[in-house]
Short mmCIF file of C-alpha atoms in Angstrom, two decimals:
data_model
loop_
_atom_site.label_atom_id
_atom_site.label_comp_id
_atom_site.label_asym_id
_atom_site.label_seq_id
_atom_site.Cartn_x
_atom_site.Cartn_y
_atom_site.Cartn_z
CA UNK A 1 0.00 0.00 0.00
CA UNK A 2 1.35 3.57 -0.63
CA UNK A 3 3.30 5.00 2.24
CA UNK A 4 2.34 8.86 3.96
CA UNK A 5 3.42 11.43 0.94
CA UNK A 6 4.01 14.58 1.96
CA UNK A 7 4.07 17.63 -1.06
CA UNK A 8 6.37 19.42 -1.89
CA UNK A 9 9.38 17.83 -1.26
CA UNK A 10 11.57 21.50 -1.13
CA UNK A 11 10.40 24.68 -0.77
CA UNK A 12 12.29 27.78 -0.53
CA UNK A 13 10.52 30.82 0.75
CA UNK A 14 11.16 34.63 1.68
CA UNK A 15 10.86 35.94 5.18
CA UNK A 16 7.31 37.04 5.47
CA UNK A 17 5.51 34.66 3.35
CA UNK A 18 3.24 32.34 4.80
CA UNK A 19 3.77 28.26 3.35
CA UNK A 20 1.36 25.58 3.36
CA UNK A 21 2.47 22.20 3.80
CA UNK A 22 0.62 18.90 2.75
CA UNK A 23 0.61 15.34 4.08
CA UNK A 24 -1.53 12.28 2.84
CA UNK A 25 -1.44 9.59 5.25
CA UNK A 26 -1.93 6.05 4.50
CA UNK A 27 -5.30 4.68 3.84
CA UNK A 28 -7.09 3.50 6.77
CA UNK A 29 -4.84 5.74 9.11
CA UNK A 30 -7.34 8.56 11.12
CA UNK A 31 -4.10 10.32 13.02
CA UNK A 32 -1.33 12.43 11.58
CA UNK A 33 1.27 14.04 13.70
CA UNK A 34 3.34 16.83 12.44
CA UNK A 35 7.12 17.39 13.81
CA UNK A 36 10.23 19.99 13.10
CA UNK A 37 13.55 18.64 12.90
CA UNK A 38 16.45 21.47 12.88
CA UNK A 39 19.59 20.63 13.72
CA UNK A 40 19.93 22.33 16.80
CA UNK A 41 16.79 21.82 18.43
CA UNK A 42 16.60 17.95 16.67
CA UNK A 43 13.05 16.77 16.33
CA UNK A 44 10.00 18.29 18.37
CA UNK A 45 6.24 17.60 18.22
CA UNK A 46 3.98 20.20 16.56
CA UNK A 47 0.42 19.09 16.85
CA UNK A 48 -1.45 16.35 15.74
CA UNK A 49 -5.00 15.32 14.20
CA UNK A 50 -7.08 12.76 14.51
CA UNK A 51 -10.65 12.79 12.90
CA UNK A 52 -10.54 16.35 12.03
CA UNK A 53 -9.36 17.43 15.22
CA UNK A 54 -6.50 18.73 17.11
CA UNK A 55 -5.93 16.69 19.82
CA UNK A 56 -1.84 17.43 21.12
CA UNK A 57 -0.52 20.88 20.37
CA UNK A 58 3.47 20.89 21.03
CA UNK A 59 4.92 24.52 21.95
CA UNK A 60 5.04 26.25 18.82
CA UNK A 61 3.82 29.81 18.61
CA UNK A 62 0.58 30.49 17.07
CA UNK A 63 1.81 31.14 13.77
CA UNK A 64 2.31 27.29 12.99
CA UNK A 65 -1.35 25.82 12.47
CA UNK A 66 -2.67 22.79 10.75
CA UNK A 67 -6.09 21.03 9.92
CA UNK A 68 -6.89 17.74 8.72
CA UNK A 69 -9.43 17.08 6.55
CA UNK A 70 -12.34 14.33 6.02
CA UNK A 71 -10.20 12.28 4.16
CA UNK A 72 -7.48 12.33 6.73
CA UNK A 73 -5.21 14.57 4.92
CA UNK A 74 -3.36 17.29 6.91
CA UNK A 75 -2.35 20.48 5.52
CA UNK A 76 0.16 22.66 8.11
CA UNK A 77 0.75 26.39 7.34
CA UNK A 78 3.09 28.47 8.95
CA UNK A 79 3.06 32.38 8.76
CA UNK A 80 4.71 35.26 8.79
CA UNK A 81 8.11 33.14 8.04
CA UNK A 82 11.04 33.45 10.23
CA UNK A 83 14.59 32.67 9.12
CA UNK A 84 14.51 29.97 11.90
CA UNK A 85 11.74 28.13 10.69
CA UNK A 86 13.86 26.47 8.23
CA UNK A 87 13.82 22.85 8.83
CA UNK A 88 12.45 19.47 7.64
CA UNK A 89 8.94 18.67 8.54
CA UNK A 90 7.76 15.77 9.02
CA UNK A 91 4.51 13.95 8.35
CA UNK A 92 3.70 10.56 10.39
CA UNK A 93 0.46 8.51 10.16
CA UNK A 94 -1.12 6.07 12.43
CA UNK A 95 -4.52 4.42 12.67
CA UNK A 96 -5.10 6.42 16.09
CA UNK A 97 -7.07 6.00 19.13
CA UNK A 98 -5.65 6.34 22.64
CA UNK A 99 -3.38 3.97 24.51
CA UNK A 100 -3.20 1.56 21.47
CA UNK A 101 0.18 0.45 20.57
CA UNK A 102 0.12 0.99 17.32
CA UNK A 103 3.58 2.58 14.97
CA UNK A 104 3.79 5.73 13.25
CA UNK A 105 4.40 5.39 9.60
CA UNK A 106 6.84 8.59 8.64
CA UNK A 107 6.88 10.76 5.14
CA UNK A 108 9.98 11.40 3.70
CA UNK A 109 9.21 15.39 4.90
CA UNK A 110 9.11 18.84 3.26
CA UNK A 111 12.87 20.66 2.89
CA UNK A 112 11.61 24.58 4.19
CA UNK A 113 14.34 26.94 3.63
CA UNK A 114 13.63 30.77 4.67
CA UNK A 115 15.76 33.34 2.72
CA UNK B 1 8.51 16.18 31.48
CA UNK B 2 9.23 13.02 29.29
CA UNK B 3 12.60 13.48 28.31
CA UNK B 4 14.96 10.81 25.83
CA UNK B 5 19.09 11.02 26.36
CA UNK B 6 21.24 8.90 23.82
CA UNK B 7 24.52 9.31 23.32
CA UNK B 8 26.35 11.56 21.68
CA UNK B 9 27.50 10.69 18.20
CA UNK B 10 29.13 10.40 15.53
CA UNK B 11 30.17 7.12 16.16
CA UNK B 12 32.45 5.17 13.57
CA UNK B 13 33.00 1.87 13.51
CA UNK B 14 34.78 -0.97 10.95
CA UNK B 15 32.22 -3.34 8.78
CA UNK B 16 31.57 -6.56 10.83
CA UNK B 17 31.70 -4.63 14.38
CA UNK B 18 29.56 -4.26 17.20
CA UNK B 19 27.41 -1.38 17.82
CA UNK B 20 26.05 -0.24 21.02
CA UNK B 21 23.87 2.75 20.88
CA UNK B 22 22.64 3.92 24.55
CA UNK B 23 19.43 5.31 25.52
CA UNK B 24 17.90 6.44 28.67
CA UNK B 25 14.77 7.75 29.38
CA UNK B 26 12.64 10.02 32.23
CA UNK B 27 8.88 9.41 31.87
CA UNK B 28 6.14 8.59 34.12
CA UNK B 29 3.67 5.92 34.27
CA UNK B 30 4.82 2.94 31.36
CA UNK B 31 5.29 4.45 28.08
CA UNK B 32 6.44 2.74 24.76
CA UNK B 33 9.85 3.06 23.18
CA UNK B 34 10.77 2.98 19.82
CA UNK B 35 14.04 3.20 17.97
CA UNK B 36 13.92 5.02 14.61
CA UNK B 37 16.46 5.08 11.52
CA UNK B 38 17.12 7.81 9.26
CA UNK B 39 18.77 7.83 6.02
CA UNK B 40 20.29 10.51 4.29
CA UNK B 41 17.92 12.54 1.99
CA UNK B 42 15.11 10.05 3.83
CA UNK B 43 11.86 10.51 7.12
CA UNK B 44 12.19 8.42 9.58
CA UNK B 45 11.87 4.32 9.71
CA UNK B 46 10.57 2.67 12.63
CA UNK B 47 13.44 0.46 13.25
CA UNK B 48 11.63 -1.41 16.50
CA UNK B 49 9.62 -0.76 19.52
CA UNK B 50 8.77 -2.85 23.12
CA UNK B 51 5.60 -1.88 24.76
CA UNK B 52 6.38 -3.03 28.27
CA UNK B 53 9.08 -3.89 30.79
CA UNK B 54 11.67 -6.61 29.44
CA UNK B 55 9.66 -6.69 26.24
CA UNK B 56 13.07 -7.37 22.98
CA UNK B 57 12.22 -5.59 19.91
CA UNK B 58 14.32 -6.80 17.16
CA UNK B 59 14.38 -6.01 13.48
CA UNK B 60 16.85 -6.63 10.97
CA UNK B 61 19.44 -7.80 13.27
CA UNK B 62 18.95 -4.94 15.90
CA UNK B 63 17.94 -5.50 19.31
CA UNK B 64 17.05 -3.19 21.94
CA UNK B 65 15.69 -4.36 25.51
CA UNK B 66 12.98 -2.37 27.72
CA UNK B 67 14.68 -2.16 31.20
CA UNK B 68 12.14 -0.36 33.46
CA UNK B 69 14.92 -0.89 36.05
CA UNK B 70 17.29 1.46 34.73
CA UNK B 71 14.75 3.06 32.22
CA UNK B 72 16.91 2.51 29.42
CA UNK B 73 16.80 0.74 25.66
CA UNK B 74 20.25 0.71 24.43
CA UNK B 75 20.22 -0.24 20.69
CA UNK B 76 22.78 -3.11 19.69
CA UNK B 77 23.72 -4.71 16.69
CA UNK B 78 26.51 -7.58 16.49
CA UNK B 79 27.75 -6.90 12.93
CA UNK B 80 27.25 -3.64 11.44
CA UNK B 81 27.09 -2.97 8.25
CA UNK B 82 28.33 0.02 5.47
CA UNK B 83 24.42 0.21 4.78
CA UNK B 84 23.29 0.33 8.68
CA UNK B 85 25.29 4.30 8.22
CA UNK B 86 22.44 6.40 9.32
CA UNK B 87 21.33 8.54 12.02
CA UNK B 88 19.04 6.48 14.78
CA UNK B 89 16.59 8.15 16.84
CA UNK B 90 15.35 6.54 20.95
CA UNK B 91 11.79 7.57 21.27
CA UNK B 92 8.86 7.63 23.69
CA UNK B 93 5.44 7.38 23.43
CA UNK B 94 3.36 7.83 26.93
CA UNK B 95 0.59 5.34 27.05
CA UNK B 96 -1.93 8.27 27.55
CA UNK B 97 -0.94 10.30 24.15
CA UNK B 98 0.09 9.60 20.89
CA UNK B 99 3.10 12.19 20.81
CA UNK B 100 6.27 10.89 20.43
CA UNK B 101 9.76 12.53 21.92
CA UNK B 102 12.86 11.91 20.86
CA UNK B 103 16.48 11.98 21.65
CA UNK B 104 18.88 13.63 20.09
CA UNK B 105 19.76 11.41 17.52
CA UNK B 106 22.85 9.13 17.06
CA UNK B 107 25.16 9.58 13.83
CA UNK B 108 26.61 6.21 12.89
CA UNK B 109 29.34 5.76 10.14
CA UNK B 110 30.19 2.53 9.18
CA UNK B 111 33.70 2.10 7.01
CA UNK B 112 34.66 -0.53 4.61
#
C-alpha cells in the first residue's frame, strides 16, 4: 500500500511569506502528527490530528497551524516566516485512538528553507 | 517532562563490528519506546519498539531491551554494516498520548 506522501518535497521561501504544507497519510490511518527537525533543536512535536481534530498541540507559537481534513489529509501552514523556521517537517500517520500500541508510519518530509 | 538522552555521536566503527547505541529515558507511568532510523535525503523508519518492561524488539538484526529498572533501551547490533550508516533516533510514546519525543539522535558511520 502507498506510504504517507508529503508535497512538496523542497520549498524555498522569503521571510514574510506564509507556506502551506501537505501530508496524505496512509489509507485506513485517522491520526497524523506533524514534527520539526532542525539541527539544533533535533526533532519536536507540533500538533497532531485525529478525525478532524486537534488533539496534542506541542509549543510552537501560534503562527504554525494545521487542519486535517475528512479524508485524513493534513495540511500545516506556517506564517509570517522566520529565518529559523527552516527545517524538515515531518509527516507521520497512524490508525489512532488512545493507549493503542500501534507505529507511526513517517513521510519522507518537506525541505523549508527561509531566505 | 518526558525526556529521551542517547549518546552523543558520531560514532564510527569498521564493517563486521559491534554497535552499542545507549538510551535512557525520564517518563512517568509505562510508556512505549521505539528506535527510529534515518537515512540521508530520507523521514524516519521505525526500526523497532517494546511496549512493556523486558519486552526485545528486534528487526533486521537490531535489538534493543525495555529495562524499566534502569529506564533505558540501548540499541545493539553484532555486525554492522556500510548500509546500517544512518542517524538512529530513541523515542517515547506515553501510554496516555500519541506524541512521540525523541532523543537527540545518534550519527553512525560505518567504514569498509
Amino acid at each position: 500500500k502507498a506510504g504517507v506522501t508529503q508535497t512538496p518535497r523542497y520549498l524555498i521561501k522569503t521571510r514574510g511569506q506564509q507556506v502551506t504544507l501537505s501530508c496524505s497519510p496512509i489509507s485506513g490511518h485517522r491520526s497524523v502528527s506533524w514534527y520539526q527537525q532542525t539541527p539544533g533543536q533535533g526533532l519536536q512535536f507540533l500538533f497532531e490530528y485525529f478525525s478532524e481534530t486537534q488533539r496534542n498541540k506541542g509549543n510552537f507559537p501560534g503562527r504554525f497551524s494545521g487542519r486535517q481534513f475528512s479524508n485524513s489529509r493534513s495540511e500545516m501552514n506556517v506564517s509570517t516566516l522566520e529565518l529559523g523556521d527552516s527545517a524538515l517537517y515531518l509527516c507521520a500517520s497512524s490508525l489512532g485512538g488512545e493507549g493503542a500500541n500501534y507505529g507511526y508510519t513517517f513521510g519522507s518530509g518537506t525541505r523549508l528553507t527561509v531566505v | 517532562g518526558n525526556s529521551v538522552t542517547q549518546m552523543e555521536g558520531p560514532v564510527t566503527l569498521s564493517e563486521e563490528a559491534f554497535l552499542t547505541i545507549n538510551c535512557t529515558y525520564t517518563a512517568t507511568g509505562y510508556p512505549s519506546l521505539f528506535w527510529y532510523v534515518q537515512y540521508p535525503g530520507e523521514g524516519l523508519q521505525l526500526l523497532l519498539k517494546a511496549t512493556k518492561a523486558d519486552d526485545k524488539g528486534s528487526n533486521k538484526g537490531f535489538e534493543a531491551t525495555y529495562r524499566k529498572e534502569t529506564t533505558s533501551f540501548h540499541l545493539e547490533k553484532g555486525s554492522v554494516q556500510v548500509s546500517d550508516s544512518a542517524v538512529y533516533f530513541c523515542a517515547l510514546r506515553k501510554a496516555a498520548g500519541n506524541k512521540l519525543t525523541f532523543g537527540g539522535g545518534t550519527r553512525v558511520l560505518v567504514k569498509p
